[in-house]
mmCIF file with all atom_site columns, C-alpha atoms in Angstrom:
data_model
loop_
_atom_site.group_PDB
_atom_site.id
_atom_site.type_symbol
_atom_site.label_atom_id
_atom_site.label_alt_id
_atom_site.label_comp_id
_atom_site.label_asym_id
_atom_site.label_entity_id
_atom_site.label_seq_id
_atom_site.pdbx_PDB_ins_code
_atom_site.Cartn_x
_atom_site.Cartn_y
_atom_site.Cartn_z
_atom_site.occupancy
_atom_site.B_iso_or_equiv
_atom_site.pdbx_formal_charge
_atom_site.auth_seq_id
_atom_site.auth_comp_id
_atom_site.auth_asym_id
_atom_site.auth_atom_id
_atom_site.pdbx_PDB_model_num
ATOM 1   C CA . UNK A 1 1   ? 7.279   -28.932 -3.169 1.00 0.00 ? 19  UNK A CA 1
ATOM 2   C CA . UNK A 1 2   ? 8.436   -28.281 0.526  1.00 0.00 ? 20  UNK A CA 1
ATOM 3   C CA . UNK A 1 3   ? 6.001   -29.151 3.102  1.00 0.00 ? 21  UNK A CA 1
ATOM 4   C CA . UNK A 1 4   ? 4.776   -26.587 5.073  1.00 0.00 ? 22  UNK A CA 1
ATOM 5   C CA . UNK A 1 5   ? 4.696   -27.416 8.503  1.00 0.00 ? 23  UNK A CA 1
ATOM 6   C CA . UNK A 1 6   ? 8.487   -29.084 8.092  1.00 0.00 ? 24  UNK A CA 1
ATOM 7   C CA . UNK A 1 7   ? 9.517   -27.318 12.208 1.00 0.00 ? 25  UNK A CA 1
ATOM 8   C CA . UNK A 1 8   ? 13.150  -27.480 9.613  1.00 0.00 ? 26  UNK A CA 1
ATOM 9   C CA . UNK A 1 9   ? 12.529  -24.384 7.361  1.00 0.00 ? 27  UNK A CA 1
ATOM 10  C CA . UNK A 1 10  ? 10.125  -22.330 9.144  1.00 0.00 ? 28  UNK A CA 1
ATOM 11  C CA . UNK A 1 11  ? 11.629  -19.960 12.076 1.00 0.00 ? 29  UNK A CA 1
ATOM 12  C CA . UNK A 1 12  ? 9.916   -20.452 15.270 1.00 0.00 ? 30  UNK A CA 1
ATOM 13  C CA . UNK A 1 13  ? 7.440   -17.837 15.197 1.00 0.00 ? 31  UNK A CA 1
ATOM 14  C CA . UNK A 1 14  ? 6.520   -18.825 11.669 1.00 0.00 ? 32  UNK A CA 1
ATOM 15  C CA . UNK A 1 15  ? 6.538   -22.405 13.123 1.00 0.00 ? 33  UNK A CA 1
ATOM 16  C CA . UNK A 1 16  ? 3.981   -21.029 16.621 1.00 0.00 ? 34  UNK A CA 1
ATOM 17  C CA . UNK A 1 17  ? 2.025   -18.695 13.800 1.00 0.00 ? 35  UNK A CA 1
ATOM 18  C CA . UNK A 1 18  ? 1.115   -22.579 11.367 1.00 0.00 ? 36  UNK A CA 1
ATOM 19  C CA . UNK A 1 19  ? 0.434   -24.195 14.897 1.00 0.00 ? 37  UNK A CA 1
ATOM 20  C CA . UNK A 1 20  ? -2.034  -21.507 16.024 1.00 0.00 ? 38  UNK A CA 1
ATOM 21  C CA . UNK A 1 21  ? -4.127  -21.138 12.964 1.00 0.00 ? 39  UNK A CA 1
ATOM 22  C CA . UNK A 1 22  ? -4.519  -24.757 12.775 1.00 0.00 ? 40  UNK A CA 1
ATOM 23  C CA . UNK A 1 23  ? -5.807  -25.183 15.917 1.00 0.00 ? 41  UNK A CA 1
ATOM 24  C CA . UNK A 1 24  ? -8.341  -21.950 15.228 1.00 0.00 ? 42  UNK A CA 1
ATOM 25  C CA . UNK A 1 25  ? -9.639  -22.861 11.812 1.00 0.00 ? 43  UNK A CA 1
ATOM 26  C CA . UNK A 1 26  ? -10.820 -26.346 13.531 1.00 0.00 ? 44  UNK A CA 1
ATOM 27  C CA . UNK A 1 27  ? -12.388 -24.521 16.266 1.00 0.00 ? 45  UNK A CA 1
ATOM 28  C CA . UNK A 1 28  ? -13.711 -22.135 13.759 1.00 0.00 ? 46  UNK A CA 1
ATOM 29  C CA . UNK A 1 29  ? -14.870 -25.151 11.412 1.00 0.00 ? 47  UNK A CA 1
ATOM 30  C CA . UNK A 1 30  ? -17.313 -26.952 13.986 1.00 0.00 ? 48  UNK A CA 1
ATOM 31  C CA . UNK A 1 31  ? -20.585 -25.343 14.270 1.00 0.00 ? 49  UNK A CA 1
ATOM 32  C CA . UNK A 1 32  ? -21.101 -27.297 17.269 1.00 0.00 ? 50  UNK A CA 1
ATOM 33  C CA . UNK A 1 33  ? -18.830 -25.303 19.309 1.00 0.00 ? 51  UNK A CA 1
ATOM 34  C CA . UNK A 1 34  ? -19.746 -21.796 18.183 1.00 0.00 ? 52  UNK A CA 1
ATOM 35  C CA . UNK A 1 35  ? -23.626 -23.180 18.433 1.00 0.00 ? 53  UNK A CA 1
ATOM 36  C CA . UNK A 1 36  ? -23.506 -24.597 21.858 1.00 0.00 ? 54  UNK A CA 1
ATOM 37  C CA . UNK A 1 37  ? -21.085 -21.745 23.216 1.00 0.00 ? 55  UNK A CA 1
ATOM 38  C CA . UNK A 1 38  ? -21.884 -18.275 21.862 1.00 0.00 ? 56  UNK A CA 1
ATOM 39  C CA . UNK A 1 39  ? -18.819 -16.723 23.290 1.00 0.00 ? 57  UNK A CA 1
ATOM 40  C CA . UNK A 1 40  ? -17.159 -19.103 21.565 1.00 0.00 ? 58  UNK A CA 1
ATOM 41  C CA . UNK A 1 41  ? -16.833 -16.610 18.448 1.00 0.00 ? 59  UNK A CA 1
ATOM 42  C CA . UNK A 1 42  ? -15.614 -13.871 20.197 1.00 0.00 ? 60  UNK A CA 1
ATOM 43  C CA . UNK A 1 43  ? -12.911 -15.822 21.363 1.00 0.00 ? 61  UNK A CA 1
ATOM 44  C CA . UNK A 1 44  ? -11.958 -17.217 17.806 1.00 0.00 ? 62  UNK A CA 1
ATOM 45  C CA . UNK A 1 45  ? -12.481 -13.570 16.570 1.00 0.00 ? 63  UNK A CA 1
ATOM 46  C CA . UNK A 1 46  ? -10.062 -12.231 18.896 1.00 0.00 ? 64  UNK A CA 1
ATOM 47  C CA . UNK A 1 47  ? -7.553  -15.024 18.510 1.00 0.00 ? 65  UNK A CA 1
ATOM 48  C CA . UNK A 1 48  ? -7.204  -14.176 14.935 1.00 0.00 ? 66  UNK A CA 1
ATOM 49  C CA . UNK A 1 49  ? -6.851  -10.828 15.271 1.00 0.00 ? 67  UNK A CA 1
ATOM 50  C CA . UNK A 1 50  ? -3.889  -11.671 17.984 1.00 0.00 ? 68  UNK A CA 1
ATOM 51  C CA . UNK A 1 51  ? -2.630  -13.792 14.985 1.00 0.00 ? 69  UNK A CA 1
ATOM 52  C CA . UNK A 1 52  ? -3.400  -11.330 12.123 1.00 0.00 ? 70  UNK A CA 1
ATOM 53  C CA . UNK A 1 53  ? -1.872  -8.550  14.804 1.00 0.00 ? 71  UNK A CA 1
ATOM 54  C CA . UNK A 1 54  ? 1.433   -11.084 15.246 1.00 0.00 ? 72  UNK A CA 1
ATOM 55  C CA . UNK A 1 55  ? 1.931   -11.715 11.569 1.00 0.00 ? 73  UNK A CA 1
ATOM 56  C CA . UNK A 1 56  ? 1.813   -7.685  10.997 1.00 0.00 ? 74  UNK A CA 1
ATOM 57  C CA . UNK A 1 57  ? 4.491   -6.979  13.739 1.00 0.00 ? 75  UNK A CA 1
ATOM 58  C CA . UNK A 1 58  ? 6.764   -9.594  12.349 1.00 0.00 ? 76  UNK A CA 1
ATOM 59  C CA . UNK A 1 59  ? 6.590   -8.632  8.919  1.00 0.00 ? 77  UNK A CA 1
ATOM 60  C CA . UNK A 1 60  ? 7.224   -5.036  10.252 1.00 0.00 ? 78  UNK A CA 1
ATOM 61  C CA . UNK A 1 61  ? 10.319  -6.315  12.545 1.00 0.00 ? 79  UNK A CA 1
ATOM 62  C CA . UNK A 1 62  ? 11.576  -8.375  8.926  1.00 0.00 ? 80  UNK A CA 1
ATOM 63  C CA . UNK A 1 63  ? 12.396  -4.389  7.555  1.00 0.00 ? 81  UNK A CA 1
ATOM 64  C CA . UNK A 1 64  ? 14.912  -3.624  10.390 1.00 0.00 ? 82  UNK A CA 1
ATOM 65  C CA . UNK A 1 65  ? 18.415  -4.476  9.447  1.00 0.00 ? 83  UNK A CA 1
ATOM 66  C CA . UNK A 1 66  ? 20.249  -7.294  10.966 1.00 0.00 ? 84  UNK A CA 1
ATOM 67  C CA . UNK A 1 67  ? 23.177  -6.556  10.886 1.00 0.00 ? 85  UNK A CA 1
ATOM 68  C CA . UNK A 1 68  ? 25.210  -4.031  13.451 1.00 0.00 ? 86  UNK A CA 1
ATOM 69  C CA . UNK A 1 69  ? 26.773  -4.225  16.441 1.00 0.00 ? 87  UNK A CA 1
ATOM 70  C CA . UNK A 1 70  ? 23.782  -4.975  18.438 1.00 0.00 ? 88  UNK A CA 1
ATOM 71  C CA . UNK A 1 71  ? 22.494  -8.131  16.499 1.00 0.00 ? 89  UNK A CA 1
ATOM 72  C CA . UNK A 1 72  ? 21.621  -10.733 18.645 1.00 0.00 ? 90  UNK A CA 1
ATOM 73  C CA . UNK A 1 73  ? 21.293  -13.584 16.354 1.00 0.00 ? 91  UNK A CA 1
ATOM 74  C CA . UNK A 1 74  ? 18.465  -16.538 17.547 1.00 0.00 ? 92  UNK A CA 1
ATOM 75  C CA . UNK A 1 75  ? 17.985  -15.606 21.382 1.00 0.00 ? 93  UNK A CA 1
ATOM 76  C CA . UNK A 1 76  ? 16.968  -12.148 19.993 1.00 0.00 ? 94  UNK A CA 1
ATOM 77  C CA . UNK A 1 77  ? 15.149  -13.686 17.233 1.00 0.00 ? 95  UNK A CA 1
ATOM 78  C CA . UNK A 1 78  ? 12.986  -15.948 19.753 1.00 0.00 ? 96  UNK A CA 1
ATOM 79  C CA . UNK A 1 79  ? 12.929  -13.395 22.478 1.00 0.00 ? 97  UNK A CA 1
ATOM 80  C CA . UNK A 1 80  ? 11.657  -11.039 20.286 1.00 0.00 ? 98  UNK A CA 1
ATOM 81  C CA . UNK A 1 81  ? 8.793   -13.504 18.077 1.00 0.00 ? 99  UNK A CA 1
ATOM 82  C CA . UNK A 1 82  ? 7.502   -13.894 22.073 1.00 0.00 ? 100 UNK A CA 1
ATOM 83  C CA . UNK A 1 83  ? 7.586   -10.055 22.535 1.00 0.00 ? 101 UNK A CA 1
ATOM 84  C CA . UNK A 1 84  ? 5.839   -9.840  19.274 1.00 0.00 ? 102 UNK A CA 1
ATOM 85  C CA . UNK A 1 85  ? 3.072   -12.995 20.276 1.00 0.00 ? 103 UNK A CA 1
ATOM 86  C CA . UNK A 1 86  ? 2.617   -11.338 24.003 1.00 0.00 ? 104 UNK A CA 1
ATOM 87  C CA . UNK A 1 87  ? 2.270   -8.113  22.450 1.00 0.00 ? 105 UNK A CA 1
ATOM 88  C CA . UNK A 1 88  ? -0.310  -9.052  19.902 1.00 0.00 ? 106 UNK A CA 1
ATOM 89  C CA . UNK A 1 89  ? -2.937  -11.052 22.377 1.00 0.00 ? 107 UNK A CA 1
ATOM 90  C CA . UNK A 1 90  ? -2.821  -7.694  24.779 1.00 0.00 ? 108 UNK A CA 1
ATOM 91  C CA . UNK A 1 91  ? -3.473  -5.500  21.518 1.00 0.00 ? 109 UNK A CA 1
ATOM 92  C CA . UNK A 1 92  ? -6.300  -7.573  20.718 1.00 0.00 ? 110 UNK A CA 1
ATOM 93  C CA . UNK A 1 93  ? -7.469  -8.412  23.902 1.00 0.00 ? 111 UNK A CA 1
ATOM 94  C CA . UNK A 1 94  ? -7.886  -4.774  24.957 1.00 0.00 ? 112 UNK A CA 1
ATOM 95  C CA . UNK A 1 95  ? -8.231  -2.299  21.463 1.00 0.00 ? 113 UNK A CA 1
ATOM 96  C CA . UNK A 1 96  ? -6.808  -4.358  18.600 1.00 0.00 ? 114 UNK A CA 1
ATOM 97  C CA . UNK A 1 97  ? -7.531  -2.669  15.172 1.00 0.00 ? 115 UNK A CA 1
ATOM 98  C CA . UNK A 1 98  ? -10.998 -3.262  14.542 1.00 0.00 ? 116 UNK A CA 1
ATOM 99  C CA . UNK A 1 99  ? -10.796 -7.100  12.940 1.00 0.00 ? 117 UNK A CA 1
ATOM 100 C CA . UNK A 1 100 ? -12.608 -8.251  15.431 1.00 0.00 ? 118 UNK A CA 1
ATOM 101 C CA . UNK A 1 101 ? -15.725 -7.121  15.251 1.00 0.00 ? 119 UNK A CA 1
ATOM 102 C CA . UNK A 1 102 ? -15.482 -7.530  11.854 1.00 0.00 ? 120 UNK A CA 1
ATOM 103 C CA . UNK A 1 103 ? -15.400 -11.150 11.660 1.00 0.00 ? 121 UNK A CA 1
ATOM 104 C CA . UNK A 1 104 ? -17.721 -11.437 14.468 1.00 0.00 ? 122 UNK A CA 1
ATOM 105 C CA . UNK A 1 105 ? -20.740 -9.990  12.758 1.00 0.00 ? 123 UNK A CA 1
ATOM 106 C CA . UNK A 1 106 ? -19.523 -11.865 9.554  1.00 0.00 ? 124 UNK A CA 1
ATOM 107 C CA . UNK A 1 107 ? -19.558 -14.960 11.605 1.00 0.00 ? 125 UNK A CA 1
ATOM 108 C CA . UNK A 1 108 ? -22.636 -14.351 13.104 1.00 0.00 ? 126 UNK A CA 1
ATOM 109 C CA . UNK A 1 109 ? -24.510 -13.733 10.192 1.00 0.00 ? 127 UNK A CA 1
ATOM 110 C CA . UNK A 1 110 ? -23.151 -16.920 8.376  1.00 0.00 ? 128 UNK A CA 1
ATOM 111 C CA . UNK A 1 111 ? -24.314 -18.627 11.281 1.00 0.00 ? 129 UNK A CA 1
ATOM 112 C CA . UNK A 1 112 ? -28.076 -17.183 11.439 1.00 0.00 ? 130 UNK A CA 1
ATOM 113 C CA . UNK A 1 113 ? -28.102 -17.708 7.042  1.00 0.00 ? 131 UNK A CA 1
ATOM 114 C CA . UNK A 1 114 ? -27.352 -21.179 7.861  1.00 0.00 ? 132 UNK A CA 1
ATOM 115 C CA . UNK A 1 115 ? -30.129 -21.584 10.371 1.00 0.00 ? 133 UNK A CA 1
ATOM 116 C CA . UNK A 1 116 ? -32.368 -19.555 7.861  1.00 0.00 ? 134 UNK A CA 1
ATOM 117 C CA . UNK A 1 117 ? -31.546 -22.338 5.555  1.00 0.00 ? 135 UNK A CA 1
ATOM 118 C CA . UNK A 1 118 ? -31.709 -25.123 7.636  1.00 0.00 ? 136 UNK A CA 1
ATOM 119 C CA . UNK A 1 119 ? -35.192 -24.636 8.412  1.00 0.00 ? 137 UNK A CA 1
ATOM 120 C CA . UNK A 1 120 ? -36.926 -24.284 5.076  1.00 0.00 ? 138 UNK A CA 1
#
């Protein structure tokens, strides 16, 4: 079984995509952050929508051919993943696709349950 954070077989984008949702499922994980800082899940909403919105726009980039005249081979390939990445966060930031909210109010109401719990 191939490890799945080996830098070796995943392209860089793939490689920034791993690093990124690591990083957001801890902040996601500790209450203590989203408890002590309520703005805290609005930011880890929209950074997964940036992700979700990345992943989506490289998967859609994957169904263009290759090959041509114009192929640029890795500069395009990493000039293009940053493109994608830039592109994604502004999406998000400003309309994104309605994700978001989504997880916010699921979020949110996990959060108050757990209180609800807590306190019986």
């Amino acid at each position: 079984m191939m490890d799945a954070m080996n830098p070796m077989t995943m392209s860089y984008q793939s490689l920034d995509l791993a690093k990124k949702m690591e990083a957001l499922s801890h902040q996601v994980d500790s209450k203590k952050v989203i408890s002590e800082d309520p703005s805290g899940i609005d930011k880890a909403c929209t950074d997964m929508e940036s992700l979700f919105i990345s992943y989506l726009l490289k998967e859609m980039r994957a169904t263009i051919p290759k090959d041509g005249f114009l192929s640029g081979g890795k500069g395009e390939e990493i000039y293009t993943s940053m493109l994608d990445s830039q592109l994604a966060k502004e999406l998000a930031a400003e309309r994104g696709i309605g994700l978001s909210p989504l997880l916010h109010e699921s979020l949110s109401n996990k959060e108050n349950m757990d209180g609800a719990i807590n306190k019986k």
